[in-house]
Each structure stands twice: as C-alpha cells, then as structure tokens.
Tab-separated table of C-alpha atoms in Angstrom:
chain	number	residue	atom	x	y	z
A	1	MET	CA	118.018	98.088	104.170
A	2	ALA	CA	118.045	94.697	102.482
A	3	THR	CA	120.082	92.975	105.177
A	4	PRO	CA	120.734	89.241	105.148
A	5	PHE	CA	118.339	87.392	107.462
A	6	MET	CA	119.084	88.311	111.094
A	7	LEU	CA	117.107	88.618	114.313
A	8	SER	CA	117.233	91.648	116.577
A	9	LYS	CA	118.217	91.410	120.240
A	10	ASP	CA	114.497	90.876	120.949
A	11	ASN	CA	114.310	88.008	118.394
A	12	ILE	CA	112.398	89.926	115.756
A	13	GLU	CA	113.475	89.944	112.101
A	14	LEU	CA	115.973	92.807	111.987
A	15	GLN	CA	114.441	95.040	109.307
A	16	PHE	CA	110.940	94.732	110.763
A	17	ALA	CA	112.293	95.395	114.253
A	18	THR	CA	114.429	98.374	113.230
A	19	ASN	CA	112.222	100.042	110.648
A	20	HIS	CA	108.783	99.417	112.192
A	21	ILE	CA	108.638	98.095	115.755
A	22	GLY	CA	111.128	100.664	117.079
A	23	HIS	CA	109.161	103.526	115.514
A	24	PHE	CA	105.832	102.094	116.659
A	25	LEU	CA	107.039	101.791	120.248
A	26	LEU	CA	108.713	105.224	120.362
A	27	THR	CA	105.600	106.884	118.943
A	28	ASN	CA	103.350	105.215	121.489
A	29	LEU	CA	105.678	106.208	124.355
A	30	LEU	CA	105.545	109.864	123.229
A	31	LEU	CA	101.805	110.119	122.449
A	32	GLU	CA	100.592	111.144	125.908
A	33	THR	CA	103.205	113.922	126.177
A	34	MET	CA	102.501	115.067	122.605
A	35	GLY	CA	98.762	115.198	123.291
A	36	LYS	CA	99.272	117.190	126.486
A	37	THR	CA	101.594	119.607	124.702
A	38	ALA	CA	99.159	120.071	121.819
A	39	ARG	CA	96.330	120.846	124.290
A	40	GLU	CA	98.339	123.232	126.473
A	41	SER	CA	99.992	125.118	123.600
A	42	SER	CA	96.964	125.055	121.278
A	43	LYS	CA	99.363	124.030	118.516
A	44	GLU	CA	99.011	121.040	116.254
A	45	GLY	CA	101.427	118.187	116.919
A	46	ARG	CA	102.837	116.363	113.913
A	47	ILE	CA	104.185	112.840	113.580
A	48	VAL	CA	106.124	112.014	110.426
A	49	ASN	CA	107.147	108.432	109.666
A	50	VAL	CA	109.849	107.960	107.032
A	51	SER	CA	108.820	105.142	104.754
A	52	SER	CA	109.853	104.413	101.168
A	53	ARG	CA	108.421	103.810	97.728
A	54	ARG	CA	109.738	100.333	98.341
A	55	HIS	CA	106.606	99.763	100.482
A	56	GLN	CA	104.967	98.817	97.181
A	57	PHE	CA	107.246	95.783	96.926
A	58	SER	CA	106.558	93.843	100.101
A	59	TYR	CA	105.710	90.155	100.181
A	60	PRO	CA	102.495	89.229	98.238
A	61	GLU	CA	100.510	89.062	101.506
A	62	GLY	CA	101.863	92.446	102.625
A	63	ILE	CA	102.871	91.591	106.176
A	64	ARG	CA	103.916	88.016	106.976
A	65	PHE	CA	102.215	87.986	110.371
A	66	ASP	CA	102.541	84.236	110.894
A	67	ARG	CA	106.084	84.107	109.505
A	68	ILE	CA	107.625	87.398	110.602
A	69	ASN	CA	110.736	85.579	111.886
A	70	ASP	CA	110.725	82.726	109.379
A	71	GLN	CA	114.005	82.425	107.504
A	72	SER	CA	112.463	80.173	104.876
A	73	GLY	CA	111.079	82.293	102.076
A	74	TYR	CA	112.979	85.347	103.396
A	75	ASN	CA	113.838	87.841	100.691
A	76	ARG	CA	115.962	90.798	101.806
A	77	PHE	CA	114.245	93.260	99.422
A	78	SER	CA	110.705	92.032	100.208
A	79	ALA	CA	111.515	92.194	103.939
A	80	TYR	CA	112.612	95.783	103.518
A	81	GLY	CA	109.414	96.503	101.572
A	82	GLN	CA	107.421	94.829	104.352
A	83	SER	CA	109.009	97.078	106.990
A	84	LYS	CA	108.300	100.195	104.893
A	85	LEU	CA	104.718	99.054	104.223
A	86	ALA	CA	104.388	98.702	107.998
A	87	ASN	CA	105.434	102.363	108.359
A	88	VAL	CA	102.619	103.527	106.059
A	89	LEU	CA	100.044	101.221	107.670
A	90	HIS	CA	101.095	102.303	111.162
A	91	THR	CA	100.770	105.957	110.171
A	92	SER	CA	97.314	105.441	108.685
A	93	GLU	CA	95.989	103.623	111.738
A	94	LEU	CA	97.605	106.161	114.093
A	95	ALA	CA	95.994	109.026	112.165
A	96	ARG	CA	92.599	107.305	112.399
A	97	ARG	CA	92.940	106.751	116.161
A	98	LEU	CA	94.121	110.313	116.841
A	99	LYS	CA	91.218	111.756	114.840
A	100	GLU	CA	88.759	109.448	116.604
A	101	ASP	CA	90.105	110.583	119.991
A	102	GLY	CA	89.908	114.265	118.995
A	103	VAL	CA	93.620	114.830	119.602
A	104	ASP	CA	95.207	117.732	117.674
A	105	ILE	CA	98.061	115.638	116.290
A	106	THR	CA	98.496	114.647	112.653
A	107	ALA	CA	100.358	111.582	111.392
A	108	ASN	CA	101.730	111.275	107.885
A	109	SER	CA	104.333	109.111	106.157
A	110	VAL	CA	106.922	110.164	103.579
A	111	HIS	CA	109.160	108.765	100.871
A	112	PRO	CA	112.355	110.847	101.062
A	113	GLY	CA	113.688	109.568	97.728
A	114	ALA	CA	116.895	107.753	96.949
A	115	ILE	CA	119.616	109.592	98.895
A	116	THR	CA	123.402	109.370	98.799
A	117	THR	CA	123.856	107.734	102.205
A	118	ASN	CA	125.251	104.369	103.282
A	119	LEU	CA	121.761	102.835	103.155
A	120	PHE	CA	122.894	100.616	100.266
A	121	ARG	CA	125.867	99.197	102.177
A	122	ASN	CA	124.399	95.658	102.258
A	123	ILE	CA	124.042	95.553	98.452
A	124	SER	CA	127.536	95.819	97.012
A	125	PHE	CA	126.394	96.435	93.423
A	126	PHE	CA	124.124	99.354	94.416
A	127	SER	CA	126.694	100.684	96.848
A	128	GLY	CA	129.322	100.885	94.101
A	129	LEU	CA	126.828	102.429	91.674
A	130	VAL	CA	125.745	105.047	94.214
A	131	GLY	CA	129.380	105.877	94.888
A	132	LEU	CA	130.092	106.267	91.199
A	133	LEU	CA	126.934	107.957	89.865
A	134	GLY	CA	125.070	109.017	92.980
A	135	LYS	CA	125.817	112.724	92.879
A	136	TYR	CA	124.308	112.932	89.385
A	137	VAL	CA	121.075	110.978	89.811
A	138	ILE	CA	120.388	110.614	93.558
A	139	LYS	CA	119.332	113.270	96.073
A	140	ASN	CA	121.887	114.670	98.490
A	141	VAL	CA	121.093	114.561	102.205
A	142	GLU	CA	119.507	118.047	102.246
A	143	GLN	CA	117.259	117.233	99.289
A	144	GLY	CA	116.341	113.908	100.900
A	145	ALA	CA	115.282	115.677	104.122
A	146	ALA	CA	113.116	118.209	102.300
A	147	THR	CA	109.880	116.197	102.227
A	148	THR	CA	110.175	115.214	105.875
A	149	CYS	CA	110.780	118.845	106.890
A	150	TYR	CA	107.911	120.024	104.669
A	151	VAL	CA	105.423	117.620	106.248
A	152	ALA	CA	106.691	118.390	109.749
A	153	LEU	CA	106.698	122.178	109.464
A	154	HIS	CA	104.906	123.707	106.481
A	155	PRO	CA	101.617	125.585	107.120
A	156	HIS	CA	100.047	124.044	103.962
A	157	VAL	CA	100.077	120.641	105.690
A	158	LYS	CA	98.126	121.858	108.738
A	159	GLY	CA	95.277	119.484	109.537
A	160	LEU	CA	96.269	116.980	106.856
A	161	THR	CA	96.582	113.515	108.360
A	162	GLY	CA	96.912	109.890	107.258
A	163	SER	CA	98.566	110.861	103.958
A	164	TYR	CA	101.634	109.596	102.152
A	165	PHE	CA	104.041	112.169	100.661
A	166	ALA	CA	106.845	112.118	98.088
A	167	ASP	CA	108.738	115.126	96.749
A	168	SER	CA	106.790	117.420	99.096
A	169	ASN	CA	103.447	116.437	97.603
A	170	VAL	CA	100.702	113.993	98.562
A	171	ALA	CA	101.450	110.795	96.628
A	172	GLN	CA	99.626	107.561	95.905
A	173	ALA	CA	100.402	104.764	98.358
A	174	SER	CA	99.969	101.117	97.331
A	175	SER	CA	96.622	99.335	97.625
A	176	GLN	CA	97.991	97.335	100.556
A	177	ALA	CA	99.091	100.537	102.284
A	178	VAL	CA	95.531	101.916	102.286
A	179	ASN	CA	93.956	98.675	103.528
A	180	THR	CA	92.355	99.673	106.863
A	181	GLU	CA	91.870	96.062	108.009
A	182	LEU	CA	95.540	95.332	107.398
A	183	ALA	CA	96.482	98.523	109.314
A	184	GLN	CA	94.361	97.533	112.317
A	185	LYS	CA	95.741	93.994	112.255
A	186	LEU	CA	99.305	95.342	112.157
A	187	TRP	CA	98.591	97.666	115.108
A	188	ASP	CA	97.319	94.744	117.222
A	189	PHE	CA	100.160	92.488	116.064
A	190	SER	CA	102.812	95.123	116.890
A	191	SER	CA	101.305	95.858	120.325
A	192	ASP	CA	101.210	92.153	121.127
A	193	LEU	CA	104.759	91.617	119.893
A	194	ILE	CA	106.066	94.426	122.100
A	195	TYR	CA	104.142	93.067	125.075
A	196	ARG	CA	105.570	89.545	124.564
A	197	CYS	CA	109.106	90.944	124.220
A	198	SER	CA	108.695	92.964	127.431
A	199	GLN	CA	107.649	89.807	129.284
A	200	ASN	CA	110.734	87.963	128.113
A	201	SER	CA	113.270	90.630	129.052
C-alpha cells in the first residue's frame, strides 16, 4: 500500500502488479477447475476479491492504461487506489462473464475496513498512528476478515454476484467502479499485459 514508485520483476508498477495483475492471473488459472468442481458438486463456487474503499480515490481517469508504468505523475496513494479500483472492475467483469457462460460461480469484491496490520508500513505517520491508537479505532484482524468470510460462506449471499461489500453488507462502489466499458477495457488490458510478460520471460 502506497509504496514509492517501483516496478515488479515483470516490469509492471508494483502496486498494480501485486494488487491486481497477480489476482487476475490466479483467478483465471483457477477458473476451469472451479467451474468443473461447481458442476460436479452442484455447489456454487465463490470468488471474493479484497479491494478497499480507497478504490474511490484512483487517478482522475481511473486506470492509467497508457501510463501504467510511468513514474512522472505517479502518486503513491492514487496508484494504490488505482489497484483497488482494478479489483472491483475485475470482479464486475468476471461476474458478467461467468453469468453469460452459465457457470455457477459468483464473484464479489469487499472492503475489509482499516485493520491493525503492517499495511501502513510505507507511510511512517500512519504507521505510528496505527501503533498508538489502532486498537481503539481500527478493526483487529478477525474483524477485518469478517466481510470476506461472510461473502465467501454465508447462505444469504447465495447467487449474489458482481457486488461490492463493506461491513458484511452490499455497499455503493464508485461511479468508475461500475463503469462496464472501463471493466471490459481493463480485462483486455490485463490479459494483454500478462501475455506480453509471458513472452518476455
């Protein structure tokens, strides 16, 4: 979260690579097996992507497709927001594709809340504040996991797909996060980026 500008081993801006591309690739690698399991077991599969309320604070254009690795104009907080916006967009497009294909798998994204972890380690002011006041105003790890577990396991969520959750309830995602054209563009961009990285390795 909010790292200084760095590139991943695959030469992708680190927060985008870690928070979005890794999840996108892993999900796609598991989809065939998940679909087969859902069919054979007659049980709904569920995909839960952990995003953040910070998705509302990406760059003005949402995803900087043409400047994903551009250090000029890089803002560590906006880049984090961009990666979390990508989580919500990915989830929305995935849900649409699964529904279109008639696969019994749902896909939802969640905001776990501010949690007392080392997530703030790259922001010394916040890290110190969390250490000092965290136990009074920030969720502990168990509380932070509650929404993810709820969306993954609770019977009330059965059949619900393409939604964004916070505090174990459906929540309002940003206008950029519900932009279907942006979601489709991100899907194509991510697939192409992974393909190009695989050709260079």
